[in-house]
Amino acid sequence: MASDGLKPAGPFSDAEREAIYRAIHERRDVRGQFLPDTIDEDVLQRLLQAAHAAPSVGLSQPWNFILVRSPGLRQDIRAAFEVANDEARAMFSGEKRELYSQLKLAGITEAPVNLCVTCDRTRGGRVVLGRTHNRDTDLYSTVCAVQNLWLAARAEGIGVGWVSIFRDADLRRILGIPDHVVPVAYLCLGHVRELYDIPELEARGWGDRNELANLIFEERWGVR
Amino acid sequence: MASDGLKPAGPFSDAEREAIYRAIHERRDVRGQFLPDTIDEDVLQRLLQAAHAAPSVGLSQPWNFILVRSPGLRQDIRAAFEVANDEARAMFSGEKRELYSQLKLAGITEAPVNLCVTCDRTRGGRVVLGRTHNRDTDLYSTVCAVQNLWLAARAEGIGVGWVSIFRDADLRRILGIPDHVVPVAYLCLGHVRELYDIPELEARGWGDRNELANLIFEERWGVR
């Protein structure tokens, strides 16, 4: 049974399973609930280990983790966010623009730790197993790492907010990211005392959640 | 404290936290360990609910789930995989090609349920909050859904294998996927009795895991 490095597997206990679903369903994208408390280095290492345990195409592990903690650098990042956010706001009109203006979309300077998760598109060499027919699978692997970290963070009482409103060039310049590397996710991390019960954009009337049943097809696209 | 839809939050119990890390670290990409047993509809629904609970840019929820169960359709998909896999094998040379030939890379017909997770690039309209500066964030949201499902599956004793070796046009044709929709992940799902203790590609000598410490930078790219 345990030949070839195989180990017995099976379902978790009910309590363990419930914990997984709790993390999945209580995880939130945090903008305004960060506490200034520092994050323990042990906790941060566990979160990064969780990210590093993600699946990666051809075992390429294309990710890097840039920890951004200095207040000066976070100020620079926030300024870059503000520039992009002004551009973004202008893309909406009427009531949507007004509502957009009221949303707090980033906790860059409030969260004590920022983390840029990147994807090195050259990692693993010229030909990567599993990446031969879809070149974007390395980006996908990197996102798996982000989601692992996000769920682990929920269990640790650490909130995570993913900020994607940046001009790509700004993030590259401020963090010194080379051309062959893609900044996939810019995350704000910090302790949280409270979290939204439902996604904040739903709570604030920006949008509704879809019915899962409407998103499932049987055998082929569009067939129910 | 509970104003505005905010609820008290904080770290999970030690046992709950350990369960999260167990799922993260024991999750494997399954190729050859599928059992033929059917998956309970209740379990399948919980997995899809876990996927649907993923974060999505601007609450756009760009995903759909195509459940592929008919043996005929899975045969067609496997044939498409074999064509692409022959092309992929030819991209390697020498010892790598020999090792590649020995790897089992897909359990499409052995796994009783296949699942194509797609991203509708028009979901949420012309301008999506958070997608204004990086158009790929909808693809990233879809991958978060995949990783949620993958971890939930581990807890349920369901193995998951992500198959990415397809010509894009083949998958679209067989599953009837329209042009504005991207097939992000093709997953094989089934019960498993055993799992690799370490990633299979590591166990089989295809590659090694990197040291996490070498992947972490402080403040800027390249700085340790």
Short mmCIF file of C-alpha atoms in Angstrom, two decimals:
data_model
loop_
_atom_site.label_atom_id
_atom_site.label_comp_id
_atom_site.label_asym_id
_atom_site.label_seq_id
_atom_site.Cartn_x
_atom_site.Cartn_y
_atom_site.Cartn_z
CA MET A 1 0.00 0.00 0.00
CA ALA A 2 2.73 2.45 0.90
CA SER A 3 4.92 1.44 -2.03
CA ASP A 4 6.22 4.06 -4.42
CA GLY A 5 5.80 6.84 -1.85
CA LEU A 6 2.03 6.34 -1.71
CA LYS A 7 0.38 6.80 1.67
CA PRO A 8 -3.13 5.87 2.76
CA ALA A 9 -5.57 8.70 2.12
CA GLY A 10 -9.24 9.25 2.67
CA PRO A 11 -11.71 11.78 3.97
CA PHE A 12 -10.80 13.96 6.94
CA SER A 13 -12.80 13.73 10.17
CA ASP A 14 -16.06 15.68 10.22
CA ALA A 15 -14.49 18.32 12.45
CA GLU A 16 -11.51 18.75 10.16
CA ARG A 17 -13.72 18.93 7.11
CA GLU A 18 -15.89 21.57 8.75
CA ALA A 19 -12.78 23.63 9.48
CA ILE A 20 -11.84 23.60 5.79
CA TYR A 21 -15.30 24.76 4.78
CA ARG A 22 -15.28 27.37 7.53
CA ALA A 23 -12.08 28.88 6.14
CA ILE A 24 -13.42 28.76 2.59
CA HIS A 25 -16.76 30.37 3.43
CA GLU A 26 -15.55 32.90 6.03
CA ARG A 27 -12.57 34.11 4.01
CA ARG A 28 -13.02 37.78 3.05
CA ASP A 29 -11.22 40.34 0.93
CA VAL A 30 -10.23 42.86 3.58
CA ARG A 31 -10.03 46.59 2.90
CA GLY A 32 -10.91 48.49 6.05
CA GLN A 33 -10.61 46.15 9.04
CA PHE A 34 -6.85 45.95 9.51
CA LEU A 35 -5.37 46.37 12.99
CA PRO A 36 -1.89 47.90 13.33
CA ASP A 37 -0.54 44.88 15.30
CA THR A 38 2.52 43.29 13.76
CA ILE A 39 2.30 39.76 12.38
CA ASP A 40 4.42 37.16 14.18
CA GLU A 41 7.31 35.91 12.04
CA ASP A 42 6.20 32.33 12.80
CA VAL A 43 2.72 33.03 11.48
CA LEU A 44 4.09 34.77 8.39
CA GLN A 45 6.36 31.80 7.69
CA ARG A 46 3.43 29.38 7.99
CA LEU A 47 1.46 31.49 5.51
CA LEU A 48 4.34 31.52 3.05
CA GLN A 49 4.83 27.76 3.49
CA ALA A 50 1.13 27.33 2.69
CA ALA A 51 1.60 29.36 -0.50
CA HIS A 52 4.71 27.37 -1.39
CA ALA A 53 2.72 24.11 -0.98
CA ALA A 54 0.49 25.06 -3.91
CA PRO A 55 0.34 22.91 -7.03
CA SER A 56 2.55 24.20 -9.83
CA VAL A 57 2.69 23.24 -13.46
CA GLY A 58 5.51 20.73 -13.98
CA LEU A 59 6.62 21.40 -10.37
CA SER A 60 7.99 24.71 -11.68
CA GLN A 61 7.14 26.69 -8.50
CA PRO A 62 7.25 29.94 -10.46
CA TRP A 63 6.46 32.18 -7.49
CA ASN A 64 8.46 34.66 -5.46
CA PHE A 65 7.30 36.57 -2.40
CA ILE A 66 8.30 40.21 -1.92
CA LEU A 67 7.53 41.29 1.64
CA VAL A 68 6.90 45.04 1.76
CA ARG A 69 6.94 46.43 5.27
CA SER A 70 8.69 49.79 5.26
CA PRO A 71 6.25 52.68 5.70
CA GLY A 72 7.99 54.68 2.97
CA LEU A 73 7.62 51.98 0.37
CA ARG A 74 4.00 51.38 1.32
CA GLN A 75 3.37 55.11 0.92
CA ASP A 76 4.83 54.94 -2.59
CA ILE A 77 2.64 51.95 -3.40
CA ARG A 78 -0.40 53.72 -2.04
CA ALA A 79 0.33 56.76 -4.18
CA ALA A 80 0.53 54.47 -7.23
CA PHE A 81 -2.78 52.93 -6.24
CA GLU A 82 -4.39 56.37 -5.93
CA VAL A 83 -3.31 57.35 -9.44
CA ALA A 84 -4.74 54.15 -10.92
CA ASN A 85 -7.85 54.35 -8.78
CA ASP A 86 -8.63 57.84 -10.10
CA GLU A 87 -8.39 56.42 -13.61
CA ALA A 88 -10.58 53.48 -12.63
CA ARG A 89 -13.25 55.65 -11.02
CA ALA A 90 -13.54 57.70 -14.20
CA MET A 91 -14.47 54.54 -16.13
CA PHE A 92 -17.76 54.32 -14.23
CA SER A 93 -20.62 56.76 -14.56
CA GLY A 94 -23.67 57.99 -12.65
CA GLU A 95 -24.64 56.10 -9.51
CA LYS A 96 -21.92 53.51 -10.00
CA ARG A 97 -19.24 56.21 -9.95
CA GLU A 98 -20.68 57.70 -6.79
CA LEU A 99 -20.78 54.31 -5.07
CA TYR A 100 -17.26 53.54 -6.34
CA SER A 101 -16.01 56.76 -4.71
CA GLN A 102 -17.40 55.62 -1.37
CA LEU A 103 -15.70 52.23 -1.41
CA LYS A 104 -12.47 51.73 0.45
CA LEU A 105 -10.50 49.58 -1.96
CA ALA A 106 -7.09 49.18 -0.36
CA GLY A 107 -5.51 48.98 3.09
CA ILE A 108 -1.94 49.38 1.84
CA THR A 109 -0.68 51.66 4.58
CA GLU A 110 -2.96 50.34 7.36
CA ALA A 111 -1.94 46.70 6.91
CA PRO A 112 1.48 46.21 8.54
CA VAL A 113 2.65 43.72 5.92
CA ASN A 114 2.20 43.93 2.16
CA LEU A 115 3.14 41.00 -0.03
CA CYS A 116 3.67 40.98 -3.76
CA VAL A 117 3.38 37.45 -5.19
CA THR A 118 5.11 37.22 -8.54
CA CYS A 119 5.44 34.70 -11.37
CA ASP A 120 8.82 34.18 -13.05
CA ARG A 121 7.88 33.20 -16.60
CA THR A 122 11.30 31.67 -17.21
CA ARG A 123 11.24 29.37 -14.16
CA GLY A 124 11.65 25.72 -15.09
CA GLY A 125 13.37 26.40 -18.40
CA ARG A 126 12.24 26.63 -22.00
CA VAL A 127 9.87 23.65 -21.93
CA VAL A 128 7.83 22.98 -18.80
CA LEU A 129 5.78 19.80 -18.41
CA GLY A 130 2.10 20.74 -18.60
CA ARG A 131 2.84 24.23 -19.91
CA THR A 132 3.40 23.10 -23.49
CA HIS A 133 -0.10 23.95 -24.72
CA ASN A 134 -1.16 26.74 -22.40
CA ARG A 135 1.55 29.26 -21.56
CA ASP A 136 -0.56 30.82 -18.82
CA THR A 137 -0.52 27.81 -16.54
CA ASP A 138 2.43 29.28 -14.63
CA LEU A 139 0.30 32.31 -13.79
CA TYR A 140 -2.45 29.94 -12.69
CA SER A 141 -0.01 28.10 -10.39
CA THR A 142 0.91 31.40 -8.79
CA VAL A 143 -2.75 32.17 -8.11
CA CYS A 144 -3.12 28.76 -6.42
CA ALA A 145 -0.34 29.86 -4.08
CA VAL A 146 -2.22 33.07 -3.31
CA GLN A 147 -5.43 31.21 -2.49
CA ASN A 148 -3.59 28.74 -0.23
CA LEU A 149 -2.12 31.67 1.68
CA TRP A 150 -5.49 33.42 1.87
CA LEU A 151 -7.23 30.43 3.45
CA ALA A 152 -4.36 29.78 5.87
CA ALA A 153 -4.50 33.46 6.83
CA ARG A 154 -8.19 33.19 7.70
CA ALA A 155 -7.37 30.34 10.08
CA GLU A 156 -4.60 32.43 11.66
CA GLY A 157 -6.89 35.43 12.16
CA ILE A 158 -4.98 37.39 9.53
CA GLY A 159 -6.99 39.35 6.99
CA VAL A 160 -5.91 39.56 3.36
CA GLY A 161 -6.89 42.14 0.75
CA TRP A 162 -5.91 41.71 -2.92
CA VAL A 163 -5.27 45.07 -4.59
CA SER A 164 -5.22 44.95 -8.38
CA ILE A 165 -5.72 48.60 -9.24
CA PHE A 166 -2.20 49.61 -10.28
CA ARG A 167 -0.53 50.60 -13.49
CA ASP A 168 1.71 47.59 -14.10
CA ALA A 169 4.72 49.84 -14.75
CA ASP A 170 4.35 51.59 -11.38
CA LEU A 171 4.46 48.36 -9.39
CA ARG A 172 7.47 47.18 -11.40
CA ARG A 173 9.35 50.42 -10.86
CA ILE A 174 8.69 50.69 -7.13
CA LEU A 175 9.52 47.04 -6.37
CA GLY A 176 12.26 46.60 -9.00
CA ILE A 177 10.48 43.73 -10.73
CA PRO A 178 12.26 42.64 -13.95
CA ASP A 179 10.53 42.18 -17.30
CA HIS A 180 10.41 38.38 -17.22
CA VAL A 181 8.49 38.42 -13.94
CA VAL A 182 4.77 39.19 -13.60
CA PRO A 183 3.42 40.74 -10.40
CA VAL A 184 0.34 38.51 -10.09
CA ALA A 185 -1.04 39.64 -6.74
CA TYR A 186 -0.42 42.57 -4.42
CA LEU A 187 -1.75 41.59 -1.00
CA CYS A 188 -2.30 43.54 2.21
CA LEU A 189 -1.97 41.44 5.37
CA GLY A 190 -2.82 42.21 8.96
CA HIS A 191 -4.72 41.08 12.00
CA VAL A 192 -8.46 41.66 11.91
CA ARG A 193 -10.96 41.82 14.76
CA GLU A 194 -14.01 41.64 12.53
CA LEU A 195 -14.88 40.62 9.02
CA TYR A 196 -17.86 41.07 6.75
CA ASP A 197 -20.42 38.30 7.06
CA ILE A 198 -20.95 38.38 3.29
CA PRO A 199 -18.65 39.82 0.60
CA GLU A 200 -18.26 43.55 1.20
CA LEU A 201 -19.26 44.45 -2.37
CA GLU A 202 -22.51 42.54 -1.80
CA ALA A 203 -23.08 44.19 1.59
CA ARG A 204 -22.57 47.63 0.03
CA GLY A 205 -24.91 47.00 -2.87
CA TRP A 206 -22.27 46.87 -5.61
CA GLY A 207 -23.40 43.45 -6.82
CA ASP A 208 -25.17 40.22 -5.99
CA ARG A 209 -23.97 36.70 -5.75
CA ASN A 210 -25.11 34.40 -8.53
CA GLU A 211 -27.01 31.20 -7.88
CA LEU A 212 -24.59 28.32 -8.13
CA ALA A 213 -27.18 26.18 -9.94
CA ASN A 214 -27.19 28.68 -12.82
CA LEU A 215 -23.45 28.28 -13.29
CA ILE A 216 -23.37 24.50 -13.65
CA PHE A 217 -23.62 22.78 -17.02
CA GLU A 218 -23.89 19.05 -17.71
CA GLU A 219 -21.59 17.49 -20.29
CA ARG A 220 -21.37 20.55 -22.57
CA TRP A 221 -21.50 24.35 -22.34
CA GLY A 222 -25.04 25.66 -21.98
CA VAL A 223 -26.65 22.28 -21.24
CA ARG A 224 -28.59 21.96 -17.98
CA MET B 1 -19.23 45.55 16.71
CA ALA B 2 -21.63 43.79 14.37
CA SER B 3 -22.72 47.01 12.66
CA ASP B 4 -22.50 47.26 8.87
CA GLY B 5 -22.55 43.48 8.43
CA LEU B 6 -19.28 43.05 10.31
CA LYS B 7 -18.97 40.01 12.52
CA PRO B 8 -16.33 39.22 15.14
CA ALA B 9 -13.38 37.40 13.61
CA GLY B 10 -10.14 36.00 14.87
CA PRO B 11 -7.91 32.96 14.69
CA PHE B 12 -9.47 29.50 14.46
CA SER B 13 -8.91 26.95 17.23
CA ASP B 14 -5.61 25.08 17.04
CA ALA B 15 -7.42 21.94 15.80
CA GLU B 16 -9.22 23.88 13.06
CA ARG B 17 -6.02 25.60 12.01
CA GLU B 18 -4.20 22.27 11.83
CA ALA B 19 -6.97 20.92 9.59
CA ILE B 20 -6.46 23.78 7.15
CA TYR B 21 -2.72 23.17 7.01
CA ARG B 22 -3.30 19.42 6.68
CA ALA B 23 -5.45 19.99 3.58
CA ILE B 24 -2.92 22.43 2.13
CA HIS B 25 0.09 20.19 2.68
CA GLU B 26 -1.55 16.82 1.89
CA ARG B 27 -3.32 18.01 -1.30
CA ARG B 28 -1.90 16.22 -4.33
CA ASP B 29 -2.32 16.39 -8.09
CA VAL B 30 -3.78 12.94 -8.79
CA ARG B 31 -3.07 11.01 -11.98
CA GLY B 32 -3.12 7.31 -11.24
CA GLN B 33 -4.90 6.72 -7.92
CA PHE B 34 -8.54 7.14 -8.91
CA LEU B 35 -11.10 4.57 -7.76
CA PRO B 36 -14.14 3.94 -9.98
CA ASP B 37 -16.62 4.71 -7.15
CA THR B 38 -19.13 7.43 -7.99
CA ILE B 39 -19.01 10.73 -6.12
CA ASP B 40 -22.06 11.51 -3.97
CA GLU B 41 -24.12 14.39 -5.37
CA ASP B 42 -24.01 16.02 -1.91
CA VAL B 43 -20.23 15.90 -1.88
CA LEU B 44 -20.03 17.25 -5.42
CA GLN B 45 -22.35 20.12 -4.52
CA ARG B 46 -20.20 20.99 -1.48
CA LEU B 47 -17.12 21.06 -3.71
CA LEU B 48 -18.82 23.34 -6.22
CA GLN B 49 -20.08 25.58 -3.40
CA ALA B 50 -16.49 25.81 -2.17
CA ALA B 51 -15.39 26.89 -5.64
CA HIS B 52 -18.23 29.39 -5.85
CA ALA B 53 -17.14 30.89 -2.51
CA ALA B 54 -13.85 32.03 -4.05
CA PRO B 55 -12.93 35.70 -4.23
CA SER B 56 -13.69 37.27 -7.58
CA VAL B 57 -12.64 40.58 -9.01
CA GLY B 58 -15.44 43.11 -8.52
CA LEU B 59 -17.69 40.22 -7.36
CA SER B 60 -17.88 39.22 -11.03
CA GLN B 61 -17.93 35.44 -10.35
CA PRO B 62 -16.73 34.75 -13.90
CA TRP B 63 -16.74 30.97 -13.52
CA ASN B 64 -18.90 28.19 -14.92
CA PHE B 65 -18.64 24.50 -14.13
CA ILE B 66 -19.10 21.91 -16.88
CA LEU B 67 -19.53 18.46 -15.35
CA VAL B 68 -18.36 15.80 -17.79
CA ARG B 69 -19.47 12.32 -16.80
CA SER B 70 -20.49 10.40 -19.92
CA PRO B 71 -17.91 7.76 -20.87
CA GLY B 72 -18.15 8.72 -24.55
CA LEU B 73 -17.33 12.35 -23.93
CA ARG B 74 -14.47 11.41 -21.61
CA GLN B 75 -13.10 9.13 -24.32
CA ASP B 76 -13.16 12.08 -26.76
CA ILE B 77 -11.39 14.26 -24.22
CA ARG B 78 -8.78 11.58 -23.62
CA ALA B 79 -8.16 11.25 -27.34
CA ALA B 80 -7.60 15.04 -27.49
CA PHE B 81 -5.21 14.76 -24.56
CA GLU B 82 -3.25 11.96 -26.30
CA VAL B 83 -2.78 14.09 -29.43
CA ALA B 84 -1.48 17.03 -27.41
CA ASN B 85 0.60 14.80 -25.16
CA ASP B 86 2.42 13.33 -28.18
CA GLU B 87 3.24 16.88 -29.25
CA ALA B 88 4.36 17.72 -25.73
CA ARG B 89 6.59 14.64 -25.41
CA ALA B 90 8.39 15.58 -28.62
CA MET B 91 9.40 18.90 -27.06
CA PHE B 92 11.65 17.09 -24.59
CA SER B 93 14.81 15.22 -25.51
CA GLY B 94 17.07 12.50 -24.16
CA GLU B 95 16.50 11.28 -20.64
CA LYS B 96 13.75 13.82 -20.03
CA ARG B 97 11.74 12.47 -22.97
CA GLU B 98 12.14 8.92 -21.70
CA LEU B 99 11.02 9.90 -18.22
CA TYR B 100 8.14 11.93 -19.69
CA SER B 101 6.95 8.83 -21.55
CA GLN B 102 6.78 6.89 -18.29
CA LEU B 103 4.67 9.47 -16.47
CA LYS B 104 0.94 9.00 -16.24
CA LEU B 105 -0.32 12.52 -16.79
CA ALA B 106 -4.10 12.20 -16.85
CA GLY B 107 -6.85 10.08 -15.31
CA ILE B 108 -9.57 11.35 -17.63
CA THR B 109 -11.35 8.05 -18.19
CA GLU B 110 -10.54 6.50 -14.80
CA ALA B 111 -11.91 9.40 -12.77
CA PRO B 112 -15.73 9.13 -12.75
CA VAL B 113 -16.25 12.90 -12.86
CA ASN B 114 -14.41 15.41 -15.00
CA LEU B 115 -14.96 19.11 -14.47
CA CYS B 116 -14.07 21.96 -16.78
CA VAL B 117 -13.87 25.28 -14.92
CA THR B 118 -14.25 28.17 -17.31
CA CYS B 119 -13.93 31.96 -17.20
CA ASP B 120 -16.49 34.11 -19.04
CA ARG B 121 -14.50 37.17 -20.02
CA THR B 122 -17.65 39.25 -20.52
CA ARG B 123 -19.11 38.52 -17.08
CA GLY B 124 -19.78 41.66 -15.09
CA GLY B 125 -19.99 43.93 -18.12
CA ARG B 126 -17.58 46.21 -19.92
CA VAL B 127 -15.97 47.72 -16.84
CA VAL B 128 -15.39 45.53 -13.80
CA LEU B 129 -14.20 46.98 -10.50
CA GLY B 130 -10.61 45.87 -9.92
CA ARG B 131 -10.20 44.66 -13.50
CA THR B 132 -9.59 48.11 -14.94
CA HIS B 133 -5.80 47.86 -14.96
CA ASN B 134 -5.19 44.14 -15.27
CA ARG B 135 -7.55 42.34 -17.64
CA ASP B 136 -6.37 38.93 -16.43
CA THR B 137 -7.77 39.26 -12.94
CA ASP B 138 -10.93 37.40 -14.02
CA LEU B 139 -8.75 34.41 -14.96
CA TYR B 140 -7.08 34.71 -11.57
CA SER B 141 -10.47 34.67 -9.82
CA THR B 142 -11.33 31.47 -11.65
CA VAL B 143 -8.11 29.83 -10.46
CA CYS B 144 -8.99 30.79 -6.87
CA ALA B 145 -12.21 28.83 -7.34
CA VAL B 146 -10.21 25.83 -8.56
CA GLN B 147 -7.92 25.91 -5.54
CA ASN B 148 -10.86 26.19 -3.12
CA LEU B 149 -12.40 23.11 -4.71
CA TRP B 150 -9.11 21.25 -4.63
CA LEU B 151 -8.62 21.77 -0.89
CA ALA B 152 -12.24 20.92 -0.09
CA ALA B 153 -11.83 17.77 -2.19
CA ARG B 154 -8.83 16.70 -0.11
CA ALA B 155 -10.95 16.96 3.02
CA GLU B 156 -13.71 14.90 1.37
CA GLY B 157 -11.28 12.16 0.32
CA ILE B 158 -11.72 13.13 -3.33
CA GLY B 159 -8.59 13.35 -5.46
CA VAL B 160 -8.19 16.03 -8.10
CA GLY B 161 -5.89 16.07 -11.12
CA TRP B 162 -5.50 19.20 -13.27
CA VAL B 163 -4.89 18.32 -16.92
CA SER B 164 -3.56 21.17 -19.03
CA ILE B 165 -2.16 19.29 -22.01
CA PHE B 166 -4.81 20.01 -24.66
CA ARG B 167 -4.99 21.98 -27.83
CA ASP B 168 -7.32 24.79 -26.82
CA ALA B 169 -9.42 24.30 -29.97
CA ASP B 170 -10.05 20.62 -29.17
CA LEU B 171 -11.43 21.31 -25.70
CA ARG B 172 -13.63 24.11 -27.09
CA ARG B 173 -14.99 21.88 -29.85
CA ILE B 174 -15.74 18.86 -27.67
CA LEU B 175 -17.38 20.86 -24.88
CA GLY B 176 -18.98 23.54 -27.08
CA ILE B 177 -17.21 26.39 -25.31
CA PRO B 178 -17.83 29.77 -27.01
CA ASP B 179 -15.09 32.22 -27.96
CA HIS B 180 -15.68 34.66 -25.10
CA VAL B 181 -15.13 31.91 -22.54
CA VAL B 182 -11.73 30.51 -21.53
CA PRO B 183 -11.40 26.92 -20.32
CA VAL B 184 -9.10 27.62 -17.38
CA ALA B 185 -8.89 24.19 -15.77
CA TYR B 186 -9.81 20.67 -16.80
CA LEU B 187 -10.03 18.59 -13.64
CA CYS B 188 -10.39 14.85 -13.03
CA LEU B 189 -12.21 14.00 -9.80
CA GLY B 190 -12.65 10.72 -7.98
CA HIS B 191 -12.25 8.90 -4.71
CA VAL B 192 -8.70 7.95 -3.79
CA ARG B 193 -7.44 5.34 -1.35
CA GLU B 194 -3.87 6.57 -1.35
CA LEU B 195 -1.93 9.65 -2.29
CA TYR B 196 1.70 10.50 -2.83
CA ASP B 197 3.43 11.67 0.32
CA ILE B 198 5.35 14.27 -1.71
CA PRO B 199 4.48 15.68 -5.16
CA GLU B 200 4.56 12.84 -7.69
CA LEU B 201 6.94 14.69 -10.01
CA GLU B 202 9.35 14.98 -7.09
CA ALA B 203 8.91 11.30 -6.16
CA ARG B 204 9.62 10.28 -9.75
CA GLY B 205 12.72 12.41 -10.08
CA TRP B 206 11.31 14.94 -12.52
CA GLY B 207 12.18 17.89 -10.30
CA ASP B 208 12.94 19.12 -6.80
CA ARG B 209 11.16 21.48 -4.53
CA ASN B 210 12.82 24.84 -4.04
CA GLU B 211 13.79 26.14 -0.62
CA LEU B 212 11.17 28.64 0.44
CA ALA B 213 13.83 30.94 1.92
CA ASN B 214 15.34 31.38 -1.54
CA LEU B 215 12.03 32.63 -2.92
CA ILE B 216 11.44 35.40 -0.38
CA PHE B 217 12.62 38.96 -0.96
CA GLU B 218 12.49 41.87 1.46
CA GLU B 219 11.07 45.20 0.28
CA ARG B 220 12.25 44.88 -3.34
CA TRP B 221 12.92 42.18 -5.94
CA GLY B 222 16.26 40.45 -5.37
CA VAL B 223 16.87 41.86 -1.88
CA ARG B 224 17.36 39.37 0.98
#
